[in-house]
Structures are given as C-alpha cells and as structure tokens.
C-alpha cells in the first residue's frame, strides 16, 4: 500500500490515475478517498479539491447509472475530514467532524433518497417476516423488527461517517509512513476529548436512542467520536504495556462481533474523561494498574 501511495505522490497525473481508477469501482472507492486525503494533507486543500473533482467524475456516473451515491458520499466525506485535519492539525477535531459528515449524509438520504430507503425497508421487512416464519428470531432469542426509512437513513449516514474517517486514517498513515515515520501512531494514541465533549456526546446519543426505535442509528452518529477515542486509548495502553498487535486484533474482533464490547468501549471513554488514564500511566503506575 505504501508503494501505491508513493506512486500517487509522484505527481498530479499519477494521483489522478489512482483516484479516478479507484472511484470507478464500488469495491475500491476507499482507495480513491484515501488518496484524495493524502494529497490534501500533504499538498494543501486546493490541490486536494482539484483531485476530488476529477475523482468525482466516475463517481457521479455510477450514481447516475445505478442510483448508488455511496462513492461520491465517501469521497466528499473523506475530503471534508482531510480539510479539517489539514487546517486544524487535530485528529480529535476530525473525529468530531465525522459526526457532522454522518448527520449531513443521513439528512440528505432522508430528504432526497426516499424511494431508495422505502425499497430497502421493504426488502428488510420481507426478510424479517421470513425469519419469523422460520422461527429464526425465536431461536436467536431476539425480536426481529423491520427497519424504517428514517432508521436506514441514519444507518447509511453513520456508515459513511465511519468509513470517511477510516479513509482519512489510511491517508494520514500513508503520509506519516512516507514523510514522518511513526508520527501517525503517536498522534492517534494521544487522541482525547475534553470531558464536556465526551459527556455531551453521550447525553445526545442517549436522548436520541431513547426517542424511539427509528432514532437509534442517529444516536449512533454521536458515538462515532467516542468509539474512535476508545480505540486510541486502547492503542495507548498497548504501547504502555508493550502488548502485541494480536491483543489489539482480539479487541477489534470482539468489538465487531459483540454489542457488549461496543458498550464497554464507550464506558471506557466515559471513565477516561474522569480519571484521565494516560496521565496515571505516565505517572509511573504503567502496567500495574
């Protein structure tokens, strides 16, 4: 991957080739978004926006032909986060901006993609009905509820916010690998929000989740920055204890599979807002905590 990043940074034409080729495929759109982020972080917002315009051409064609605006949403979302990081030099502020990207995407979907959302809701509804007829929900011990268009809009918005930040992280890691080895790791491990931001996001997320079933995905948007901060804290702890990448891999796997792990990660961030674990570790307690 670093070789591809080095190739893209070899000149504007090379960056355009990689960005346009990636944006021409739903499978490799993330690669195009990461290259846009890399160029914007290294060469400036103006240069990044020019590359974004070229990469958007095949993405707009895909949206026109298939009705799928995923690629263009990912490109614009990643570019916006890269601009925030370039101007603020703050991974934490970029993480907060991921919530804004998720909200804007969700609102756009709810306002302009109602037929698509209604069709998705119908498909999921039929799937839920089929599962109930086969006893799938009872065997799993859960009640299968078909999603509403508003819930799906929030889910798509949350997914775009998360993927945009991941593409930004990939572009930033490429930049550090090419021009400042080790810099990205230190920057990410230091990512932390002030307590008022942590508790404010948690309060808004709880209010939205409590508002009803169809608002749960919108509440998840507010938990995006907290999830990012949680993983940054775990990476910082792994560095203090000298733990291997296998340990972090197990944590990521548990987070993907178990809802309890997701809640535990948010709880860890809430606790860190009060206890400031990094300061305690730097104070010498280290691995004995």
PDB file of C-alpha atoms in Angstrom:
ATOM      1  CA  UNK A   1       0.000   0.000   0.000  1.00  0.00           C
ATOM      2  CA  UNK A   2       2.821   2.400   0.787  1.00  0.00           C
ATOM      3  CA  UNK A   3       4.213   1.792  -2.679  1.00  0.00           C
ATOM      4  CA  UNK A   4       0.888   2.827  -4.185  1.00  0.00           C
ATOM      5  CA  UNK A   5       0.867   5.944  -2.010  1.00  0.00           C
ATOM      6  CA  UNK A   6       4.401   6.790  -3.128  1.00  0.00           C
ATOM      7  CA  UNK A   7       3.344   6.336  -6.750  1.00  0.00           C
ATOM      8  CA  UNK A   8       0.363   8.675  -6.250  1.00  0.00           C
ATOM      9  CA  UNK A   9       2.593  11.320  -4.700  1.00  0.00           C
ATOM     10  CA  UNK A  10       4.954  11.201  -7.671  1.00  0.00           C
ATOM     11  CA  UNK A  11       2.952  13.863  -9.490  1.00  0.00           C
ATOM     12  CA  UNK A  12      -0.533  15.203 -10.157  1.00  0.00           C
ATOM     13  CA  UNK A  13      -1.099  12.888 -13.119  1.00  0.00           C
ATOM     14  CA  UNK A  14      -0.252   9.795 -11.062  1.00  0.00           C
ATOM     15  CA  UNK A  15      -2.546  10.854  -8.249  1.00  0.00           C
ATOM     16  CA  UNK A  16      -5.343  11.413 -10.775  1.00  0.00           C
ATOM     17  CA  UNK A  17      -4.843   7.948 -12.267  1.00  0.00           C
ATOM     18  CA  UNK A  18      -5.127   6.241  -8.880  1.00  0.00           C
ATOM     19  CA  UNK A  19      -8.027   8.392  -7.672  1.00  0.00           C
ATOM     20  CA  UNK A  20     -10.067   8.045 -10.866  1.00  0.00           C
ATOM     21  CA  UNK A  21      -9.404   4.296 -11.127  1.00  0.00           C
ATOM     22  CA  UNK A  22     -10.477   3.728  -7.525  1.00  0.00           C
ATOM     23  CA  UNK A  23     -13.587   5.884  -7.841  1.00  0.00           C
ATOM     24  CA  UNK A  24     -14.649   3.902 -10.899  1.00  0.00           C
ATOM     25  CA  UNK A  25     -15.380   0.870  -8.725  1.00  0.00           C
ATOM     26  CA  UNK A  26     -17.599   0.410  -5.696  1.00  0.00           C
ATOM     27  CA  UNK A  27     -15.055  -2.096  -4.399  1.00  0.00           C
ATOM     28  CA  UNK A  28     -12.054   0.249  -4.470  1.00  0.00           C
ATOM     29  CA  UNK A  29     -13.705   3.600  -3.742  1.00  0.00           C
ATOM     30  CA  UNK A  30     -11.986   3.655  -0.351  1.00  0.00           C
ATOM     31  CA  UNK A  31      -8.627   3.690  -2.119  1.00  0.00           C
ATOM     32  CA  UNK A  32      -9.583   6.754  -4.125  1.00  0.00           C
ATOM     33  CA  UNK A  33     -10.838   8.531  -0.987  1.00  0.00           C
ATOM     34  CA  UNK A  34      -7.608   7.758   0.873  1.00  0.00           C
ATOM     35  CA  UNK A  35      -5.507   9.158  -1.996  1.00  0.00           C
ATOM     36  CA  UNK A  36      -7.589  12.348  -2.001  1.00  0.00           C
ATOM     37  CA  UNK A  37      -6.970  12.649   1.737  1.00  0.00           C
ATOM     38  CA  UNK A  38      -3.240  12.031   1.295  1.00  0.00           C
ATOM     39  CA  UNK A  39      -2.880  14.707  -1.377  1.00  0.00           C
ATOM     40  CA  UNK A  40      -4.907  17.211   0.621  1.00  0.00           C
ATOM     41  CA  UNK A  41      -2.886  16.594   3.792  1.00  0.00           C
ATOM     42  CA  UNK A  42       0.449  16.812   2.026  1.00  0.00           C
ATOM     43  CA  UNK A  43      -0.090  19.415  -0.702  1.00  0.00           C
ATOM     44  CA  UNK A  44      -2.931  21.522   0.628  1.00  0.00           C
ATOM     45  CA  UNK A  45      -6.681  21.886   0.454  1.00  0.00           C
ATOM     46  CA  UNK A  46      -6.672  23.425  -3.015  1.00  0.00           C
ATOM     47  CA  UNK A  47      -4.686  20.581  -4.556  1.00  0.00           C
ATOM     48  CA  UNK A  48      -6.891  18.059  -2.794  1.00  0.00           C
ATOM     49  CA  UNK A  49     -10.069  19.678  -4.059  1.00  0.00           C
ATOM     50  CA  UNK A  50      -8.802  19.548  -7.644  1.00  0.00           C
ATOM     51  CA  UNK A  51      -8.155  15.837  -7.255  1.00  0.00           C
ATOM     52  CA  UNK A  52     -11.587  15.410  -5.665  1.00  0.00           C
ATOM     53  CA  UNK A  53     -13.231  16.972  -8.706  1.00  0.00           C
ATOM     54  CA  UNK A  54     -11.527  14.532 -11.058  1.00  0.00           C
ATOM     55  CA  UNK A  55     -12.298  11.534  -8.848  1.00  0.00           C
ATOM     56  CA  UNK A  56     -15.939  12.640  -8.601  1.00  0.00           C
ATOM     57  CA  UNK A  57     -16.500  12.234 -12.347  1.00  0.00           C
ATOM     58  CA  UNK A  58     -16.690   8.416 -12.377  1.00  0.00           C
ATOM     59  CA  UNK A  59     -18.473   8.509  -9.008  1.00  0.00           C
ATOM     60  CA  UNK A  60     -21.190  10.727 -10.469  1.00  0.00           C
ATOM     61  CA  UNK A  61     -21.515   8.394 -13.449  1.00  0.00           C
ATOM     62  CA  UNK A  62     -22.021   5.461 -11.061  1.00  0.00           C
ATOM     63  CA  UNK A  63     -24.635   7.429  -9.136  1.00  0.00           C
ATOM     64  CA  UNK A  64     -26.419   8.338 -12.362  1.00  0.00           C
ATOM     65  CA  UNK A  65     -26.424   4.825 -13.818  1.00  0.00           C
ATOM     66  CA  UNK A  66     -27.040   2.743 -10.714  1.00  0.00           C
ATOM     67  CA  UNK A  67     -28.632   5.253  -8.353  1.00  0.00           C
ATOM     68  CA  UNK A  68     -25.926   4.422  -5.771  1.00  0.00           C
ATOM     69  CA  UNK A  69     -24.329   7.568  -4.356  1.00  0.00           C
ATOM     70  CA  UNK A  70     -22.054   5.679  -1.953  1.00  0.00           C
ATOM     71  CA  UNK A  71     -18.848   6.506  -3.806  1.00  0.00           C
ATOM     72  CA  UNK A  72     -19.455  10.236  -4.137  1.00  0.00           C
ATOM     73  CA  UNK A  73     -20.576  10.428  -0.499  1.00  0.00           C
ATOM     74  CA  UNK A  74     -17.391   8.690   0.645  1.00  0.00           C
ATOM     75  CA  UNK A  75     -15.170  10.925  -1.495  1.00  0.00           C
ATOM     76  CA  UNK A  76     -16.776  14.144  -0.282  1.00  0.00           C
ATOM     77  CA  UNK A  77     -16.883  12.973   3.338  1.00  0.00           C
ATOM     78  CA  UNK A  78     -13.222  11.961   3.372  1.00  0.00           C
ATOM     79  CA  UNK A  79     -12.147  15.178   1.652  1.00  0.00           C
ATOM     80  CA  UNK A  80     -14.073  17.237   4.215  1.00  0.00           C
ATOM     81  CA  UNK A  81     -12.395  15.426   7.106  1.00  0.00           C
ATOM     82  CA  UNK A  82      -8.989  15.809   5.454  1.00  0.00           C
ATOM     83  CA  UNK A  83      -9.585  19.547   5.112  1.00  0.00           C
ATOM     84  CA  UNK A  84     -10.478  19.740   8.818  1.00  0.00           C
ATOM     85  CA  UNK A  85      -7.296  17.856   9.755  1.00  0.00           C
ATOM     86  CA  UNK A  86      -5.139  19.912   7.389  1.00  0.00           C
ATOM     87  CA  UNK A  87      -6.406  23.217   8.798  1.00  0.00           C
ATOM     88  CA  UNK A  88      -6.653  22.249  12.468  1.00  0.00           C
ATOM     89  CA  UNK A  89      -3.846  19.664  12.782  1.00  0.00           C
ATOM     90  CA  UNK A  90      -6.147  17.808  15.184  1.00  0.00           C
ATOM     91  CA  UNK A  91      -7.206  14.182  14.779  1.00  0.00           C
ATOM     92  CA  UNK A  92      -9.699  14.738  17.596  1.00  0.00           C
ATOM     93  CA  UNK A  93     -11.417  17.585  15.747  1.00  0.00           C
ATOM     94  CA  UNK A  94     -11.531  15.448  12.610  1.00  0.00           C
ATOM     95  CA  UNK A  95     -13.144  12.665  14.660  1.00  0.00           C
ATOM     96  CA  UNK A  96     -15.798  15.115  15.851  1.00  0.00           C
ATOM     97  CA  UNK A  97     -16.331  16.183  12.248  1.00  0.00           C
ATOM     98  CA  UNK A  98     -17.133  12.564  11.362  1.00  0.00           C
ATOM     99  CA  UNK A  99     -20.399  13.010  13.261  1.00  0.00           C
ATOM    100  CA  UNK A 100     -21.195  16.057  11.149  1.00  0.00           C
ATOM    101  CA  UNK A 101     -20.494  14.048   7.991  1.00  0.00           C
ATOM    102  CA  UNK A 102     -22.795  11.294   9.249  1.00  0.00           C
ATOM    103  CA  UNK A 103     -25.603  13.750  10.051  1.00  0.00           C
ATOM    104  CA  UNK A 104     -25.357  15.532   6.699  1.00  0.00           C
ATOM    105  CA  UNK A 105     -25.354  12.217   4.840  1.00  0.00           C
ATOM    106  CA  UNK A 106     -28.324  10.937   6.832  1.00  0.00           C
ATOM    107  CA  UNK A 107     -30.331  14.106   6.295  1.00  0.00           C
ATOM    108  CA  UNK A 108     -29.513  14.080   2.588  1.00  0.00           C
ATOM    109  CA  UNK A 109     -30.644  10.460   2.291  1.00  0.00           C
ATOM    110  CA  UNK A 110     -33.866  11.113   4.204  1.00  0.00           C
ATOM    111  CA  UNK A 111     -34.659  14.170   2.083  1.00  0.00           C
ATOM    112  CA  UNK A 112     -33.657  13.060  -1.416  1.00  0.00           C
ATOM    113  CA  UNK A 113     -33.492   9.261  -1.435  1.00  0.00           C
ATOM    114  CA  UNK A 114     -36.872   8.361  -0.006  1.00  0.00           C
ATOM    115  CA  UNK A 115     -37.735   5.845  -2.789  1.00  0.00           C
ATOM    116  CA  UNK A 116     -34.435   4.004  -2.246  1.00  0.00           C
ATOM    117  CA  UNK A 117     -34.938   3.931   1.510  1.00  0.00           C
ATOM    118  CA  UNK A 118     -38.516   2.729   1.131  1.00  0.00           C
ATOM    119  CA  UNK A 119     -37.364  -0.095  -1.137  1.00  0.00           C
ATOM    120  CA  UNK A 120     -34.625  -1.086   1.315  1.00  0.00           C
ATOM    121  CA  UNK A 121     -37.149  -1.024   4.161  1.00  0.00           C
ATOM    122  CA  UNK A 122     -39.465  -3.272   2.140  1.00  0.00           C
ATOM    123  CA  UNK A 123     -36.678  -5.779   1.431  1.00  0.00           C
ATOM    124  CA  UNK A 124     -35.589  -5.900   5.060  1.00  0.00           C
ATOM    125  CA  UNK A 125     -39.227  -6.173   6.124  1.00  0.00           C
ATOM    126  CA  UNK A 126     -39.729  -9.218   3.902  1.00  0.00           C
ATOM    127  CA  UNK A 127     -36.539 -10.735   5.273  1.00  0.00           C
ATOM    128  CA  UNK A 128     -37.699 -10.162   8.866  1.00  0.00           C
ATOM    129  CA  UNK A 129     -41.082 -11.723   8.080  1.00  0.00           C
ATOM    130  CA  UNK A 130     -39.384 -14.764   6.525  1.00  0.00           C
ATOM    131  CA  UNK A 131     -37.150 -15.143   9.583  1.00  0.00           C
ATOM    132  CA  UNK A 132     -40.157 -15.024  11.888  1.00  0.00           C
ATOM    133  CA  UNK A 133     -41.977 -17.662   9.844  1.00  0.00           C
ATOM    134  CA  UNK A 134     -38.949 -19.943  10.085  1.00  0.00           C
ATOM    135  CA  UNK A 135     -38.554 -19.248  13.790  1.00  0.00           C
ATOM    136  CA  UNK A 136     -35.175 -17.590  13.300  1.00  0.00           C
ATOM    137  CA  UNK A 137     -35.836 -14.781  15.742  1.00  0.00           C
ATOM    138  CA  UNK A 138     -37.041 -17.135  18.458  1.00  0.00           C
ATOM    139  CA  UNK A 139     -34.056 -19.444  18.047  1.00  0.00           C
ATOM    140  CA  UNK A 140     -31.708 -16.472  18.464  1.00  0.00           C
ATOM    141  CA  UNK A 141     -33.656 -15.134  21.400  1.00  0.00           C
ATOM    142  CA  UNK A 142     -34.243 -11.745  19.770  1.00  0.00           C
ATOM    143  CA  UNK A 143     -37.171  -9.937  18.241  1.00  0.00           C
ATOM    144  CA  UNK A 144     -36.623  -9.018  14.603  1.00  0.00           C
ATOM    145  CA  UNK A 145     -38.002  -5.569  13.826  1.00  0.00           C
ATOM    146  CA  UNK A 146     -38.061  -4.337  10.240  1.00  0.00           C
ATOM    147  CA  UNK A 147     -36.210  -1.029   9.819  1.00  0.00           C
ATOM    148  CA  UNK A 148     -37.964   2.176   8.870  1.00  0.00           C
ATOM    149  CA  UNK A 149     -36.682   4.557   6.168  1.00  0.00           C
ATOM    150  CA  UNK A 150     -35.597   7.016   8.869  1.00  0.00           C
ATOM    151  CA  UNK A 151     -33.620   4.308  10.654  1.00  0.00           C
ATOM    152  CA  UNK A 152     -31.958   3.274   7.391  1.00  0.00           C
ATOM    153  CA  UNK A 153     -31.045   6.876   6.588  1.00  0.00           C
ATOM    154  CA  UNK A 154     -29.312   7.098   9.957  1.00  0.00           C
ATOM    155  CA  UNK A 155     -27.530   3.800   9.398  1.00  0.00           C
ATOM    156  CA  UNK A 156     -26.233   4.893   5.994  1.00  0.00           C
ATOM    157  CA  UNK A 157     -25.148   8.232   7.435  1.00  0.00           C
ATOM    158  CA  UNK A 158     -23.322   6.566  10.319  1.00  0.00           C
ATOM    159  CA  UNK A 159     -21.607   4.157   7.934  1.00  0.00           C
ATOM    160  CA  UNK A 160     -20.427   6.992   5.700  1.00  0.00           C
ATOM    161  CA  UNK A 161     -19.106   8.969   8.663  1.00  0.00           C
ATOM    162  CA  UNK A 162     -17.187   5.938   9.937  1.00  0.00           C
ATOM    163  CA  UNK A 163     -15.816   4.949   6.528  1.00  0.00           C
ATOM    164  CA  UNK A 164     -14.796   8.535   5.759  1.00  0.00           C
ATOM    165  CA  UNK A 165     -12.767   8.657   8.968  1.00  0.00           C
ATOM    166  CA  UNK A 166     -11.173   5.291   8.219  1.00  0.00           C
ATOM    167  CA  UNK A 167     -10.143   6.554   4.774  1.00  0.00           C
ATOM    168  CA  UNK A 168      -8.723   9.672   6.413  1.00  0.00           C
ATOM    169  CA  UNK A 169      -6.754   7.493   8.837  1.00  0.00           C
ATOM    170  CA  UNK A 170      -5.377   5.468   5.921  1.00  0.00           C
ATOM    171  CA  UNK A 171      -4.338   8.618   4.064  1.00  0.00           C
ATOM    172  CA  UNK A 172      -2.754  10.082   7.213  1.00  0.00           C
ATOM    173  CA  UNK A 173      -0.863   6.857   7.915  1.00  0.00           C
ATOM    174  CA  UNK A 174       0.462   6.918   4.336  1.00  0.00           C
ATOM    175  CA  UNK A 175       1.609  10.494   4.819  1.00  0.00           C
ATOM    176  CA  UNK A 176       3.404   9.620   8.045  1.00  0.00           C
ATOM    177  CA  UNK A 177       4.946   6.492   6.531  1.00  0.00           C
ATOM    178  CA  UNK A 178       6.345   8.448   3.581  1.00  0.00           C
ATOM    179  CA  UNK A 179       7.417  11.652   5.302  1.00  0.00           C
ATOM    180  CA  UNK A 180       7.325  11.178   9.100  1.00  0.00           C
ATOM    181  CA  UNK A 181       7.652   7.513  10.151  1.00  0.00           C
ATOM    182  CA  UNK A 182       5.988   6.842  13.489  1.00  0.00           C
ATOM    183  CA  UNK A 183       4.258  10.199  13.601  1.00  0.00           C
ATOM    184  CA  UNK A 184       0.758   8.911  12.987  1.00  0.00           C
ATOM    185  CA  UNK A 185       0.919   6.346  15.781  1.00  0.00           C
ATOM    186  CA  UNK A 186       1.870   8.984  18.347  1.00  0.00           C
ATOM    187  CA  UNK A 187      -0.818  11.322  17.044  1.00  0.00           C
ATOM    188  CA  UNK A 188      -3.559   8.690  17.192  1.00  0.00           C
ATOM    189  CA  UNK A 189      -2.623   7.376  20.635  1.00  0.00           C
ATOM    190  CA  UNK A 190      -2.870  10.919  22.019  1.00  0.00           C
ATOM    191  CA  UNK A 191      -6.412  11.436  20.676  1.00  0.00           C
ATOM    192  CA  UNK A 192      -8.665  12.508  23.554  1.00  0.00           C
ATOM    193  CA  UNK A 193     -11.678  14.799  24.063  1.00  0.00           C
ATOM    194  CA  UNK A 194     -12.374  17.197  26.937  1.00  0.00           C
ATOM    195  CA  UNK A 195     -14.826  15.758  29.494  1.00  0.00           C
ATOM    196  CA  UNK A 196     -17.582  18.202  28.499  1.00  0.00           C
ATOM    197  CA  UNK A 197     -17.412  16.961  24.894  1.00  0.00           C
ATOM    198  CA  UNK A 198     -17.453  13.296  25.956  1.00  0.00           C
ATOM    199  CA  UNK A 199     -20.424  13.670  28.268  1.00  0.00           C
ATOM    200  CA  UNK A 200     -22.233  15.966  25.831  1.00  0.00           C
ATOM    201  CA  UNK A 201     -21.968  13.452  23.004  1.00  0.00           C
ATOM    202  CA  UNK A 202     -23.043  10.633  25.313  1.00  0.00           C
ATOM    203  CA  UNK A 203     -26.047  12.628  26.522  1.00  0.00           C
ATOM    204  CA  UNK A 204     -27.225  13.474  22.998  1.00  0.00           C
ATOM    205  CA  UNK A 205     -26.745   9.859  21.893  1.00  0.00           C
ATOM    206  CA  UNK A 206     -28.743   8.585  24.874  1.00  0.00           C
ATOM    207  CA  UNK A 207     -31.544  11.080  24.179  1.00  0.00           C
ATOM    208  CA  UNK A 208     -31.790  10.024  20.535  1.00  0.00           C
ATOM    209  CA  UNK A 209     -31.678   6.317  21.335  1.00  0.00           C
ATOM    210  CA  UNK A 210     -34.396   6.811  23.943  1.00  0.00           C
ATOM    211  CA  UNK A 211     -36.559   8.729  21.459  1.00  0.00           C
ATOM    212  CA  UNK A 212     -37.592   5.539  19.680  1.00  0.00           C
ATOM    213  CA  UNK A 213     -36.501   2.631  17.526  1.00  0.00           C
ATOM    214  CA  UNK A 214     -36.045   4.621  14.317  1.00  0.00           C
ATOM    215  CA  UNK A 215     -33.756   7.164  16.029  1.00  0.00           C
ATOM    216  CA  UNK A 216     -31.237   4.629  17.322  1.00  0.00           C
ATOM    217  CA  UNK A 217     -28.982   4.884  14.280  1.00  0.00           C
ATOM    218  CA  UNK A 218     -28.966   8.666  14.643  1.00  0.00           C
ATOM    219  CA  UNK A 219     -27.808   8.289  18.219  1.00  0.00           C
ATOM    220  CA  UNK A 220     -25.000   6.060  16.956  1.00  0.00           C
ATOM    221  CA  UNK A 221     -23.690   9.035  14.970  1.00  0.00           C
ATOM    222  CA  UNK A 222     -22.823  10.793  18.223  1.00  0.00           C
ATOM    223  CA  UNK A 223     -20.965   7.721  19.437  1.00  0.00           C
ATOM    224  CA  UNK A 224     -18.598   7.689  16.455  1.00  0.00           C
ATOM    225  CA  UNK A 225     -16.040  10.096  18.016  1.00  0.00           C
ATOM    226  CA  UNK A 226     -16.251   8.274  21.350  1.00  0.00           C
ATOM    227  CA  UNK A 227     -15.579   4.946  19.645  1.00  0.00           C
ATOM    228  CA  UNK A 228     -12.548   6.442  17.890  1.00  0.00           C
ATOM    229  CA  UNK A 229     -11.304   7.862  21.191  1.00  0.00           C
ATOM    230  CA  UNK A 230     -11.801   4.464  22.806  1.00  0.00           C
ATOM    231  CA  UNK A 231      -9.607   2.710  20.261  1.00  0.00           C
ATOM    232  CA  UNK A 232      -6.990   5.456  20.621  1.00  0.00           C
ATOM    233  CA  UNK A 233      -6.962   4.815  24.382  1.00  0.00           C
ATOM    234  CA  UNK A 234      -6.566   1.071  23.853  1.00  0.00           C
ATOM    235  CA  UNK A 235      -3.644   1.679  21.489  1.00  0.00           C
ATOM    236  CA  UNK A 236      -2.056   3.959  24.097  1.00  0.00           C
ATOM    237  CA  UNK A 237      -2.483   1.256  26.741  1.00  0.00           C
ATOM    238  CA  UNK A 238      -0.965  -1.357  24.437  1.00  0.00           C
ATOM    239  CA  UNK A 239       2.091   0.865  23.955  1.00  0.00           C
ATOM    240  CA  UNK A 240       2.488   1.376  27.716  1.00  0.00           C
ATOM    241  CA  UNK A 241       2.253  -2.353  28.451  1.00  0.00           C
ATOM    242  CA  UNK A 242       4.199  -3.416  25.365  1.00  0.00           C
ATOM    243  CA  UNK A 243       1.306  -5.600  24.229  1.00  0.00           C
ATOM    244  CA  UNK A 244       1.383  -7.233  20.822  1.00  0.00           C
ATOM    245  CA  UNK A 245      -0.786  -6.497  17.815  1.00  0.00           C
ATOM    246  CA  UNK A 246      -2.524  -9.838  18.480  1.00  0.00           C
ATOM    247  CA  UNK A 247      -4.092  -8.327  21.618  1.00  0.00           C
ATOM    248  CA  UNK A 248      -5.370  -5.330  19.672  1.00  0.00           C
ATOM    249  CA  UNK A 249      -6.633  -7.639  16.931  1.00  0.00           C
ATOM    250  CA  UNK A 250      -8.626  -9.587  19.503  1.00  0.00           C
ATOM    251  CA  UNK A 251     -10.134  -6.340  20.812  1.00  0.00           C
ATOM    252  CA  UNK A 252     -11.159  -5.229  17.321  1.00  0.00           C
ATOM    253  CA  UNK A 253     -12.674  -8.641  16.610  1.00  0.00           C
ATOM    254  CA  UNK A 254     -14.664  -8.593  19.851  1.00  0.00           C
ATOM    255  CA  UNK A 255     -15.894  -5.080  19.025  1.00  0.00           C
ATOM    256  CA  UNK A 256     -17.109  -6.193  15.608  1.00  0.00           C
ATOM    257  CA  UNK A 257     -18.891  -9.281  16.931  1.00  0.00           C
ATOM    258  CA  UNK A 258     -20.317  -8.348  20.340  1.00  0.00           C
ATOM    259  CA  UNK A 259     -22.558  -5.393  21.190  1.00  0.00           C
ATOM    260  CA  UNK A 260     -21.349  -5.629  24.791  1.00  0.00           C
ATOM    261  CA  UNK A 261     -17.817  -4.833  23.591  1.00  0.00           C
ATOM    262  CA  UNK A 262     -19.096  -1.700  21.847  1.00  0.00           C
ATOM    263  CA  UNK A 263     -20.797  -0.535  25.045  1.00  0.00           C
ATOM    264  CA  UNK A 264     -17.719  -1.387  27.116  1.00  0.00           C
ATOM    265  CA  UNK A 265     -15.554   0.748  24.826  1.00  0.00           C
ATOM    266  CA  UNK A 266     -17.891   3.728  25.268  1.00  0.00           C
ATOM    267  CA  UNK A 267     -17.860   3.136  29.023  1.00  0.00           C
ATOM    268  CA  UNK A 268     -14.056   3.155  28.973  1.00  0.00           C
ATOM    269  CA  UNK A 269     -14.053   6.574  27.293  1.00  0.00           C
ATOM    270  CA  UNK A 270     -16.542   7.922  29.839  1.00  0.00           C
ATOM    271  CA  UNK A 271     -14.314   6.662  32.644  1.00  0.00           C
ATOM    272  CA  UNK A 272     -11.247   8.186  30.996  1.00  0.00           C
ATOM    273  CA  UNK A 273     -12.989  11.566  30.894  1.00  0.00           C
ATOM    274  CA  UNK A 274     -12.997  11.469  34.704  1.00  0.00           C
ATOM    275  CA  UNK A 275      -9.832   9.507  35.538  1.00  0.00           C
ATOM    276  CA  UNK A 276      -7.503  10.510  32.673  1.00  0.00           C
ATOM    277  CA  UNK A 277      -5.784   7.136  32.339  1.00  0.00           C
ATOM    278  CA  UNK A 278      -2.888   8.414  30.233  1.00  0.00           C
ATOM    279  CA  UNK A 279      -1.759  10.783  32.980  1.00  0.00           C
ATOM    280  CA  UNK A 280      -1.910   7.950  35.507  1.00  0.00           C
ATOM    281  CA  UNK A 281       0.134   5.694  33.246  1.00  0.00           C
ATOM    282  CA  UNK A 282       2.738   8.393  32.676  1.00  0.00           C
ATOM    283  CA  UNK A 283       2.943   8.846  36.419  1.00  0.00           C
ATOM    284  CA  UNK A 284       4.701   5.511  36.714  1.00  0.00           C
ATOM    285  CA  UNK A 285       1.913   3.079  37.517  1.00  0.00           C
ATOM    286  CA  UNK A 286       2.206   1.725  33.973  1.00  0.00           C
ATOM    287  CA  UNK A 287       1.247  -1.880  33.569  1.00  0.00           C
ATOM    288  CA  UNK A 288       0.397  -2.367  37.276  1.00  0.00           C
ATOM    289  CA  UNK A 289      -2.985  -0.545  37.022  1.00  0.00           C
TER     290      UNK A 289
END
